[in-house]
CSV table of C-alpha atoms in Angstrom, one decimal:
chain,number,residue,atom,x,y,z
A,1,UNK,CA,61.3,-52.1,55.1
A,2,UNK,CA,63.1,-49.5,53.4
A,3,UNK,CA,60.1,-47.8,52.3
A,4,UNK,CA,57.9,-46.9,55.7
A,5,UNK,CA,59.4,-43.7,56.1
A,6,UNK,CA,58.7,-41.4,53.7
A,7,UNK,CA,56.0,-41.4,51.5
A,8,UNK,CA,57.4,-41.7,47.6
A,9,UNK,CA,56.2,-40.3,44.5
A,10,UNK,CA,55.5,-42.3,41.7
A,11,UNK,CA,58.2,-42.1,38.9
A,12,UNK,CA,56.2,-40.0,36.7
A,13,UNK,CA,55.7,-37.6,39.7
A,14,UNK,CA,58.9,-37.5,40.2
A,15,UNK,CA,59.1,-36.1,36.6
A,16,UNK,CA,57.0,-33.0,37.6
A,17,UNK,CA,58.8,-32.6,40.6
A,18,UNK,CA,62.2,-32.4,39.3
A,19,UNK,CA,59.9,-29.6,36.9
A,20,UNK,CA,61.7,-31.7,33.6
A,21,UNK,CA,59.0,-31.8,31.3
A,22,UNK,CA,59.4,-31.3,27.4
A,23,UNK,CA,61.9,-29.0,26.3
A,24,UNK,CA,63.6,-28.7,29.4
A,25,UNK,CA,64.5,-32.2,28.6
A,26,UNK,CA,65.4,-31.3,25.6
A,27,UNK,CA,67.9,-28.4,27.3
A,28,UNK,CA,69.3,-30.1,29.7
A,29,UNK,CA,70.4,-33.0,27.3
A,30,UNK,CA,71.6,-30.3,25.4
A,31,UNK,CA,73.7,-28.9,28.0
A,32,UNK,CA,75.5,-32.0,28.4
A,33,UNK,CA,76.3,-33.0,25.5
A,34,UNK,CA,77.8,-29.6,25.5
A,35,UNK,CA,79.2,-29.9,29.0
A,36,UNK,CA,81.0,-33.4,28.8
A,37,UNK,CA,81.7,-33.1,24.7
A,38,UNK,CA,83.4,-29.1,24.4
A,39,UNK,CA,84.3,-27.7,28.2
A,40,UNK,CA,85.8,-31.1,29.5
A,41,UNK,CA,88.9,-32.0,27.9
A,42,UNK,CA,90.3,-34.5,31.0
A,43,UNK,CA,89.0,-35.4,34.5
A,44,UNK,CA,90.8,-32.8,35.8
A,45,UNK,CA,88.4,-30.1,35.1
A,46,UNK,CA,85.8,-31.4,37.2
A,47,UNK,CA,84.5,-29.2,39.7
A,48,UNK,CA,83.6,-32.1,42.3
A,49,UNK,CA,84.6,-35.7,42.9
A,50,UNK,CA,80.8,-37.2,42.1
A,51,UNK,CA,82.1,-38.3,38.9
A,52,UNK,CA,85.4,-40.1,39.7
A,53,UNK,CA,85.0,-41.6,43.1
A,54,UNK,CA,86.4,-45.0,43.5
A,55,UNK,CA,84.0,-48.5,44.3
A,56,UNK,CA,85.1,-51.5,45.1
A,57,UNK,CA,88.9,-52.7,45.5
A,58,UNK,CA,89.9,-53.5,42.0
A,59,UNK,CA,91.1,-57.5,41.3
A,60,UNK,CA,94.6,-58.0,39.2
A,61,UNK,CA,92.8,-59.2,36.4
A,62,UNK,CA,90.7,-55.5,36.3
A,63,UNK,CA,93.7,-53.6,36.9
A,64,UNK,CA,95.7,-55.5,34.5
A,65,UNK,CA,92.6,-55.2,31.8
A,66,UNK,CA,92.9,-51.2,32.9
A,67,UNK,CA,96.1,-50.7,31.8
A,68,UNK,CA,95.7,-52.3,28.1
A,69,UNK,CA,93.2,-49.2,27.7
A,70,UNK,CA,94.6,-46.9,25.6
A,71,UNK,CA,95.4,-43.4,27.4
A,72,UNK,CA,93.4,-41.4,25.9
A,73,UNK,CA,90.1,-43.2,26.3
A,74,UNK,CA,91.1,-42.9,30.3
A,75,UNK,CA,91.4,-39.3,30.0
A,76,UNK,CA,88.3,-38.6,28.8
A,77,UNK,CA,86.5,-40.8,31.0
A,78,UNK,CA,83.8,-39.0,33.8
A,79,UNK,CA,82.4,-42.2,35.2
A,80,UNK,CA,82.6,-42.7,39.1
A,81,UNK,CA,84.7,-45.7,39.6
A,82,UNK,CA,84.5,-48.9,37.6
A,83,UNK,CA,81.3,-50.7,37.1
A,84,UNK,CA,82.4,-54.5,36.5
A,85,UNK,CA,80.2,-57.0,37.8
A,86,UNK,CA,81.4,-60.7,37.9
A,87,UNK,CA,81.0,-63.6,36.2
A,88,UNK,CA,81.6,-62.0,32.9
A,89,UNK,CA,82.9,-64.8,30.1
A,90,UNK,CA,80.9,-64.9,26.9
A,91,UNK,CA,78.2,-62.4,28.2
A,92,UNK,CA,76.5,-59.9,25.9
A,93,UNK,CA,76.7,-56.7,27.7
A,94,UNK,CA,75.3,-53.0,26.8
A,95,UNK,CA,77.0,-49.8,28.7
A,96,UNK,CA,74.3,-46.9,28.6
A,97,UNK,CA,76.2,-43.8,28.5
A,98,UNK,CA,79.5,-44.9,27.7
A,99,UNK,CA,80.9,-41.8,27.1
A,100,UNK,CA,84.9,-42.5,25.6
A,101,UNK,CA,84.6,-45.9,26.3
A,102,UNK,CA,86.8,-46.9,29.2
A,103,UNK,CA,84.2,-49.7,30.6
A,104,UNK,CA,83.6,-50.7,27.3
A,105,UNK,CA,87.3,-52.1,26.5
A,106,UNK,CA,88.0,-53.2,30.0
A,107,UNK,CA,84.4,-55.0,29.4
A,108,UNK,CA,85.5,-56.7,26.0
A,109,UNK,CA,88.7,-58.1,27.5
A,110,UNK,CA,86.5,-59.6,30.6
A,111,UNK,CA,84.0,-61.2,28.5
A,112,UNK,CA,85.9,-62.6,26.0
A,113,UNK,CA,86.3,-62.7,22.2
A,114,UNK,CA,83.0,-64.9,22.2
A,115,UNK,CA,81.1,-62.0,24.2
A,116,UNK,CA,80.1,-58.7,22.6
A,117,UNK,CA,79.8,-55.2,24.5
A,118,UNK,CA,78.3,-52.6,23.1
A,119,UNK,CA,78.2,-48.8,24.1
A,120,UNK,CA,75.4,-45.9,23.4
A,121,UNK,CA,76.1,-42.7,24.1
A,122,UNK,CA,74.4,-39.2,23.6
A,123,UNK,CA,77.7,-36.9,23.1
A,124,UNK,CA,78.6,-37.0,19.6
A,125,UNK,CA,82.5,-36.4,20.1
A,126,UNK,CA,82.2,-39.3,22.2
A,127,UNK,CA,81.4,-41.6,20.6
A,128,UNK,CA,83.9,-40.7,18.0
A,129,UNK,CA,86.5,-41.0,20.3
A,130,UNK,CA,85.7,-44.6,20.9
A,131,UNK,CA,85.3,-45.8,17.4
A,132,UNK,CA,88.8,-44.0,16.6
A,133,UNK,CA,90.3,-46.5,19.1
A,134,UNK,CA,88.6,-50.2,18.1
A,135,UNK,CA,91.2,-51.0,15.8
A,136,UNK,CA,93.9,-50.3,18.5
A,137,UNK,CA,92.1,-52.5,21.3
A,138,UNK,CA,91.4,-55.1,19.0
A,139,UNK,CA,94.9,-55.3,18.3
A,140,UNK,CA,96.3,-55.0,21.9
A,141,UNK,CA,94.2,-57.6,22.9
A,142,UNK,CA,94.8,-60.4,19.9
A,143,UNK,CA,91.1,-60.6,19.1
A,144,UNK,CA,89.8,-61.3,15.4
A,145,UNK,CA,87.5,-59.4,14.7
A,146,UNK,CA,85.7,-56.9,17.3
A,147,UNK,CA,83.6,-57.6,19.8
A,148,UNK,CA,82.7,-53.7,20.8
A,149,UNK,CA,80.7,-51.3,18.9
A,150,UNK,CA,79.6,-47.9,19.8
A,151,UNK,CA,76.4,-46.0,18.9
A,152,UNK,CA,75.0,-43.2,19.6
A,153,UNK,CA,71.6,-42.8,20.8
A,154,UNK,CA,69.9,-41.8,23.9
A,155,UNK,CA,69.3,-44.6,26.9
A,156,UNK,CA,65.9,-43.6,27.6
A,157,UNK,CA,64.9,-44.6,24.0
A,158,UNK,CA,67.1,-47.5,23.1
A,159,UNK,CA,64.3,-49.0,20.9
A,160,UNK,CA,65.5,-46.1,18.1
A,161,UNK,CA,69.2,-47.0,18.4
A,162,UNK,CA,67.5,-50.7,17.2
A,163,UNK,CA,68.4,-52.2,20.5
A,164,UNK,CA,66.3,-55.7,20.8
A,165,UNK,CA,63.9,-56.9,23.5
A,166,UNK,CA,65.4,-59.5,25.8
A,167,UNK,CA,69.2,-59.0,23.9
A,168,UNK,CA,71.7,-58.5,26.6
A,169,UNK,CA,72.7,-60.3,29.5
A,170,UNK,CA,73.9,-57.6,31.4
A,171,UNK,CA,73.6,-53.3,31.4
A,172,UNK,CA,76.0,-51.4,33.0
A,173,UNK,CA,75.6,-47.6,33.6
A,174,UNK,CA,78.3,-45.7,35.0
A,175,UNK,CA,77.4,-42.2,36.8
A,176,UNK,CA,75.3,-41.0,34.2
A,177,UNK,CA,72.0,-41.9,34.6
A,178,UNK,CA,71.3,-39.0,36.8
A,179,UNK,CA,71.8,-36.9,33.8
A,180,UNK,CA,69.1,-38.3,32.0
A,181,UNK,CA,65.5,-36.1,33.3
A,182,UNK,CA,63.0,-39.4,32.8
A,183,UNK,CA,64.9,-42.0,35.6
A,184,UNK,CA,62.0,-44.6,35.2
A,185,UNK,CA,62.2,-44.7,31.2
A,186,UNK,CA,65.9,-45.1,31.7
A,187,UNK,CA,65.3,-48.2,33.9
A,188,UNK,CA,62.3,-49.3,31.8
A,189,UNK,CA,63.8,-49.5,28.6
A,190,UNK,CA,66.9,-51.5,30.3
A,191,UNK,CA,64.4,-54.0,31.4
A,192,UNK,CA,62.8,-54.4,28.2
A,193,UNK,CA,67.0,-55.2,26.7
A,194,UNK,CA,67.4,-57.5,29.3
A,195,UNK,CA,67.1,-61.1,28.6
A,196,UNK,CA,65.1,-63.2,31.7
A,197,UNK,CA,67.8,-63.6,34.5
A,198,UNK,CA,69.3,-60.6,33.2
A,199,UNK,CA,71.1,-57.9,35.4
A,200,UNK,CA,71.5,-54.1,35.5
A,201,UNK,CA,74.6,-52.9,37.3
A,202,UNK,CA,75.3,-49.3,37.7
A,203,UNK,CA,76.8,-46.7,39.9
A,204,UNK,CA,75.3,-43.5,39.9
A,205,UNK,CA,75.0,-40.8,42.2
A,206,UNK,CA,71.9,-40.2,44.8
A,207,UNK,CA,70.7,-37.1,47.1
A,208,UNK,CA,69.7,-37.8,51.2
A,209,UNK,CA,66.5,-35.7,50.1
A,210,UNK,CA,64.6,-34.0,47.1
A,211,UNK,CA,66.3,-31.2,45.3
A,212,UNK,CA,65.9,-27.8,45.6
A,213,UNK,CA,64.9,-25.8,42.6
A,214,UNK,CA,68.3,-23.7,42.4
A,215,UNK,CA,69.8,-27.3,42.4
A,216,UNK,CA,67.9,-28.6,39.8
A,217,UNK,CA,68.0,-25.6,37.4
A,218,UNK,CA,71.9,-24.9,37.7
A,219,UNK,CA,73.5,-25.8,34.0
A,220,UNK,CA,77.4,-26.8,36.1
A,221,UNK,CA,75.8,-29.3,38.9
A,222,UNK,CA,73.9,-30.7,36.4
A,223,UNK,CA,77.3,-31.7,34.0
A,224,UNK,CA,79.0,-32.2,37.8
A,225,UNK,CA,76.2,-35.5,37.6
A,226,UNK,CA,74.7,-33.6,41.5
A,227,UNK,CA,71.2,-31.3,40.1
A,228,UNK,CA,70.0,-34.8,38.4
A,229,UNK,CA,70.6,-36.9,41.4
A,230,UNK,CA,67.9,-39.1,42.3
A,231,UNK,CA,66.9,-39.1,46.0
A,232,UNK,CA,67.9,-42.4,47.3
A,233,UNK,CA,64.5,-44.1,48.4
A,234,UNK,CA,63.2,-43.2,44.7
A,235,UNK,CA,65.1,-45.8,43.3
A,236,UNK,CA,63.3,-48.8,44.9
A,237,UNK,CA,60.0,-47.3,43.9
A,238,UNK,CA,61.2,-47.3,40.6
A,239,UNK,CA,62.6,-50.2,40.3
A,240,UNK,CA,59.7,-51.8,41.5
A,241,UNK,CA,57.7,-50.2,38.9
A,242,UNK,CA,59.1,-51.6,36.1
A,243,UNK,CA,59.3,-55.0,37.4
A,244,UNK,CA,63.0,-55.4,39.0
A,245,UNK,CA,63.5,-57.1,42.4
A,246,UNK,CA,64.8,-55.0,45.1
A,247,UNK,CA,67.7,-53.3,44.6
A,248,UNK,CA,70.6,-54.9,45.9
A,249,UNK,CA,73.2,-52.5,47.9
A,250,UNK,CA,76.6,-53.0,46.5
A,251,UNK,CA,78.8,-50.2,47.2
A,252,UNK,CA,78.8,-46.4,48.4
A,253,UNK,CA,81.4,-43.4,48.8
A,254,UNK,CA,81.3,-40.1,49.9
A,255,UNK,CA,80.8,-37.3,47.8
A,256,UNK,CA,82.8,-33.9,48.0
A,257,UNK,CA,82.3,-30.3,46.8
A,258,UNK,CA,85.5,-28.6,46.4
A,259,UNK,CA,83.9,-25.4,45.1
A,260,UNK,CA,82.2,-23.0,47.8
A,261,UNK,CA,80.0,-21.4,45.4
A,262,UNK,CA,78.2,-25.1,44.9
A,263,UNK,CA,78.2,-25.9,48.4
A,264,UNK,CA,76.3,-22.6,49.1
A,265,UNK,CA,73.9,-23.6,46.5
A,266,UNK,CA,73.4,-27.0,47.7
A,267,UNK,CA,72.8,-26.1,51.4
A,268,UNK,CA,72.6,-29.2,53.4
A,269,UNK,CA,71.6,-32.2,51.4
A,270,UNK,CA,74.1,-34.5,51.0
A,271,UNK,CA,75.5,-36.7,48.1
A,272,UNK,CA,76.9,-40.3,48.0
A,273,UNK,CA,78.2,-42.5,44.4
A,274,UNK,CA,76.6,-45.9,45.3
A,275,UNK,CA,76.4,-49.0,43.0
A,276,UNK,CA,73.3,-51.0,42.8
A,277,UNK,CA,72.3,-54.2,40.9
A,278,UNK,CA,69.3,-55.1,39.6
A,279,UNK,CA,67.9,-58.5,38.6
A,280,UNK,CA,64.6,-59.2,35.7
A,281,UNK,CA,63.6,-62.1,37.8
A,282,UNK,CA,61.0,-64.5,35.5
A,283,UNK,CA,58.2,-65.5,37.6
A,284,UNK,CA,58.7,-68.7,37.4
A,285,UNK,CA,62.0,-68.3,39.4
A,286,UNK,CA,59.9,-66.9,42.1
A,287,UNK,CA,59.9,-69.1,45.4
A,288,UNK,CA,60.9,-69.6,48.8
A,289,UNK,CA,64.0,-68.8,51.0
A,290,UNK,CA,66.6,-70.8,50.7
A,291,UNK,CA,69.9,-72.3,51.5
A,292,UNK,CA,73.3,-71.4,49.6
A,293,UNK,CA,76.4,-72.7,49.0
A,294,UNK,CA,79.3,-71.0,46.7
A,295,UNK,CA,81.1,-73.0,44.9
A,296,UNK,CA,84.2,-71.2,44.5
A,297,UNK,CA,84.1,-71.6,40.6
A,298,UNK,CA,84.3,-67.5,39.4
A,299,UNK,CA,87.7,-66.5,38.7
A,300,UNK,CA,89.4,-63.9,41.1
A,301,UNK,CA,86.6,-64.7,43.6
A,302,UNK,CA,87.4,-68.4,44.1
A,303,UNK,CA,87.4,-67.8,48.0
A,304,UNK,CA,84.6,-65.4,48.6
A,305,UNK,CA,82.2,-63.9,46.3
A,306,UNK,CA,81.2,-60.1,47.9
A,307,UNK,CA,77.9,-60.2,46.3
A,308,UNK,CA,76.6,-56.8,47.6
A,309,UNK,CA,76.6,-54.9,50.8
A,310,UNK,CA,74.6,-57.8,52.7
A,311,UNK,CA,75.6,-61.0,50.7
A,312,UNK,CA,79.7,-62.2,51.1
A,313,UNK,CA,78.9,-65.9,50.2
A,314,UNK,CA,82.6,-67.6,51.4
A,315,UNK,CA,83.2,-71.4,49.0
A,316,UNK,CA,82.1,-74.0,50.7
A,317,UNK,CA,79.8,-72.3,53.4
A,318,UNK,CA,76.0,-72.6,53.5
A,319,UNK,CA,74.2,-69.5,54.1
A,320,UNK,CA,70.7,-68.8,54.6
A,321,UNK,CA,69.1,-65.9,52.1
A,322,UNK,CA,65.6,-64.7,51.4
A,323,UNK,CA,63.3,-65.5,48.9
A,324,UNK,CA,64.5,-62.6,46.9
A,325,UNK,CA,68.1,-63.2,47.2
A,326,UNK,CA,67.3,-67.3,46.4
A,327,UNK,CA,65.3,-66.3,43.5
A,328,UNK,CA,67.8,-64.1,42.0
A,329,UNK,CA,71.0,-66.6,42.5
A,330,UNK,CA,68.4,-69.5,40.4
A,331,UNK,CA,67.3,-67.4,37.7
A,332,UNK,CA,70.8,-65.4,36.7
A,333,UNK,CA,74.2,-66.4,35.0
A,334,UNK,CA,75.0,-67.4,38.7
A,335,UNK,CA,72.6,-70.2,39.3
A,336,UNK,CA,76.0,-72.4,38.1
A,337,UNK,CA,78.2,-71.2,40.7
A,338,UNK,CA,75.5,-72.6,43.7
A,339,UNK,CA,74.2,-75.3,44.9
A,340,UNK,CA,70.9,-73.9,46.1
A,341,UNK,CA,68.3,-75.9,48.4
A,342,UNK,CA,65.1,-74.6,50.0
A,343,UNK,CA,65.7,-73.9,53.7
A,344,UNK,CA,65.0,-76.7,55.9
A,345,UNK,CA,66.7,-79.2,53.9
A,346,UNK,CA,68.4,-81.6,55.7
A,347,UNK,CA,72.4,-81.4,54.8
A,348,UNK,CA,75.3,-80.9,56.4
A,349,UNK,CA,77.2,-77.8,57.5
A,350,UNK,CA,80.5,-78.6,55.9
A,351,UNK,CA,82.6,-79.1,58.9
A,352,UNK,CA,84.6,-75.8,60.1
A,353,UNK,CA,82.7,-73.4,58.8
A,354,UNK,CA,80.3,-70.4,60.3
A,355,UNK,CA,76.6,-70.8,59.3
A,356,UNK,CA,75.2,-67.5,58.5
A,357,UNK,CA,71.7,-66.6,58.9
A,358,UNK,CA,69.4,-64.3,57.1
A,359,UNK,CA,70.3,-60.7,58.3
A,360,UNK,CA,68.5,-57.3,58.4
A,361,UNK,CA,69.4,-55.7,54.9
A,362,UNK,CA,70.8,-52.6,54.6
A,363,UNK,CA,69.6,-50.6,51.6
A,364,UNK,CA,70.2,-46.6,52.8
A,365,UNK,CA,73.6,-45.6,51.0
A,366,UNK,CA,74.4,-43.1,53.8
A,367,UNK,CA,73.9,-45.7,56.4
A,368,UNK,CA,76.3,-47.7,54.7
A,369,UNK,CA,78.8,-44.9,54.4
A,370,UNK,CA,78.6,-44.8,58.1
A,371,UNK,CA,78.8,-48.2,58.8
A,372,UNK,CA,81.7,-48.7,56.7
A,373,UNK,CA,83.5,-45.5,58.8
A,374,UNK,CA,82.5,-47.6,62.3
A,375,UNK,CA,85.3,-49.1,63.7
A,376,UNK,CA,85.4,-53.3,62.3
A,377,UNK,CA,84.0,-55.6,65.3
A,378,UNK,CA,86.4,-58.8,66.1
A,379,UNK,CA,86.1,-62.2,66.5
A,380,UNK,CA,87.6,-64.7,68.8
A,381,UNK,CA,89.5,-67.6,69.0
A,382,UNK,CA,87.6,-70.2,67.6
A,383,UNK,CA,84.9,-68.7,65.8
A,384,UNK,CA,83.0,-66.9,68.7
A,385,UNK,CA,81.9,-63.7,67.5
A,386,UNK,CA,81.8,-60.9,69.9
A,387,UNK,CA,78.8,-58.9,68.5
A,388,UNK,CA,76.1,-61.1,66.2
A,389,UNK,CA,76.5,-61.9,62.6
A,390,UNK,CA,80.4,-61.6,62.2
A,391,UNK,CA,82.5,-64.4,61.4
């Protein structure tokens, strides 16, 4: 497993180890607030890419959601990529740090006018910005009444922005929770939002070790979203913590540092923007492995559903998962879209189609980076793969 080699510190070691206790807290959310709300106007003024590298492909109905966002919203938008999970309509979703609110707009038009989004952000300025523009989206998108709202409120204490227990279906995050010093209250309190089933999807941005202390004190990497990076294999102890399953592996790119100055500070530890989700499995959902099948039923994945970095269920196709994996498809918003089984049952394959097995998982965001850059392995005629798990 994931977490033999290294030995990991407990999340509120972690704490003392990034030395952000108290008022340094207090400082560094300070010079945030001052870095992303006075000395950026636009994307452009980045000093590195950690904050606008791209995930996944984007489907016609994001891209043409995208372009209803009004252009100023965009341009003050830091986040890296776009965080938009699937299976969306008539959610109630919560974006922690939703800065001008980009995701939040492109969220309201995925949901629906019987969903609701709402947005929290710690920058004053923006969360201005994103009121001014509710009337406007509203508008452009021939809803009724609105169905975003925008606070402002930090996401390690989302109990005093009066954000409920169990009130959201889903919490997005989008490169900023490595700004916040306290990871495990950030991860805690969107737990306590979720409702059972619930999921937390976020990108963020990780480290291939522990920081160094001239990392983790300079004011710019920490506004670049780099000095608060999490080391990797952190996350799954905290996730685990607080009561999530296993992070599931969704996307990674590279990170670059187009200022020499930085790099020289940053020495040799490396930086990837990876998206992970995680699921508040209820116990009772807990069981065996199991036996999949996609239904085809979520629009613009009606062929394949690319669930994370190990999981492309294809419609139609039975695939093996583990108990994790079965537990999480039974218990959240997708249990509709599968016709689950425990393993062993006796069905047929549907006729044509490649039966995939369970899989070693991949959960190291750099490995993935690499195994994305490898050269794609072929099949042959007929469905014979030449190297094992590809169909």
């Amino acid at each position: 497993m994931v977490m033999q080699e290294d030995a990991i510190l407990h999340s509120e070691d972690i704490v003392i180890h990034l030395g952000l206790r108290g008022r340094s807290q207090d400082l560094i959310h300070k010079q945030c607030q001052d870095y992303y709300g006075r000395e950026l106007q636009k994307s452009e003024d980045l000093k590195t890419n950690a904050c606008v590298t791209s995930a996944r492909p984007l489907s016609k109905a994001v891209r043409d959601a995208l372009e209803r966002v009004h252009e100023e919203v965009v341009a003050r938008y830091y986040g890296c990529g776009l965080v938009i999970p699937e299976c969306l309509v008539g959610c109630k979703v919560l974006d922690l740090g939703s800065g001008s609110g980009r995701d939040c707009y492109l969220l309201s038009q995925l949901v629906g006018e019987q969903g609701h989004v709402t947005g929290i952000d710690m920058t004053q300025s923006q969360v201005e910005l994103a009121k001014k523009h509710i009337a406007y989206h509203m508008n452009k998108f021939g809803y009724q009444k609105p169905n975003v709202e925008f606070l402002q409120g930090y996401m390690e204490k989302l109990g005093d922005a009066g954000l409920a227990d169990e009130s959201y279906d889903i919490v997005i995050s989008n490169c900023v929770i490595n700004l916040v010093p306290n990871k495990r209250a950030v991860l805690q309190e969107a737990y306590r939002v979720l409702k059972p089933g619930g999921e937390m999807y976020f990108s963020d941005v990780y480290a291939s070790q522990r920081l160094s202390e001239a990392v983790r004190k300079h004011r710019v990497l920490w506004g670049e979203c780099l000095a608060g990076a999490l080391y990797w294999r952190d996350l799954y102890s905290i996730a685990k913590e607080v009561g999530f399953s296993p992070p599931c592996l969704v996307t990674a790119s590279p990170i670059t540092i187009n200022n020499e100055e930085l790099e020289g500070i940053i020495g040799d530890c490396r930086f990837v923007s990876a998206t992970f989700r995680l699921f508040k499995v209820p116990r009772s959902g807990r069981a065996g492995p199991g036996q999949v099948i996609y239904n085809g039923g979520i629009t613009g994945h009606e062929r394949e559903l690319v669930f994370d970095a190990n999981h492309t269920f294809k419609e139609g196709e039975v695939m093996d998962v583990d108990a994790e994996m079965a537990a999480i498809l039974r218990s959240s918003r997708f249990a509709e879209e599968f016709l689950i089984r425990a393993s062993g049952a006796n069905a047929a394959t549907p006729q044509g189609c490649c039966h995939q097995g369970v899989k070693e998982k991949i959960c190291d965001p750099f490995q993935l980076l690499e195994r994305l850059a490898a050269p794609e392995p072929t099949c042959c005629p007929g469905g014979t793969c030449s190297s094992p798990g590809c169909c």
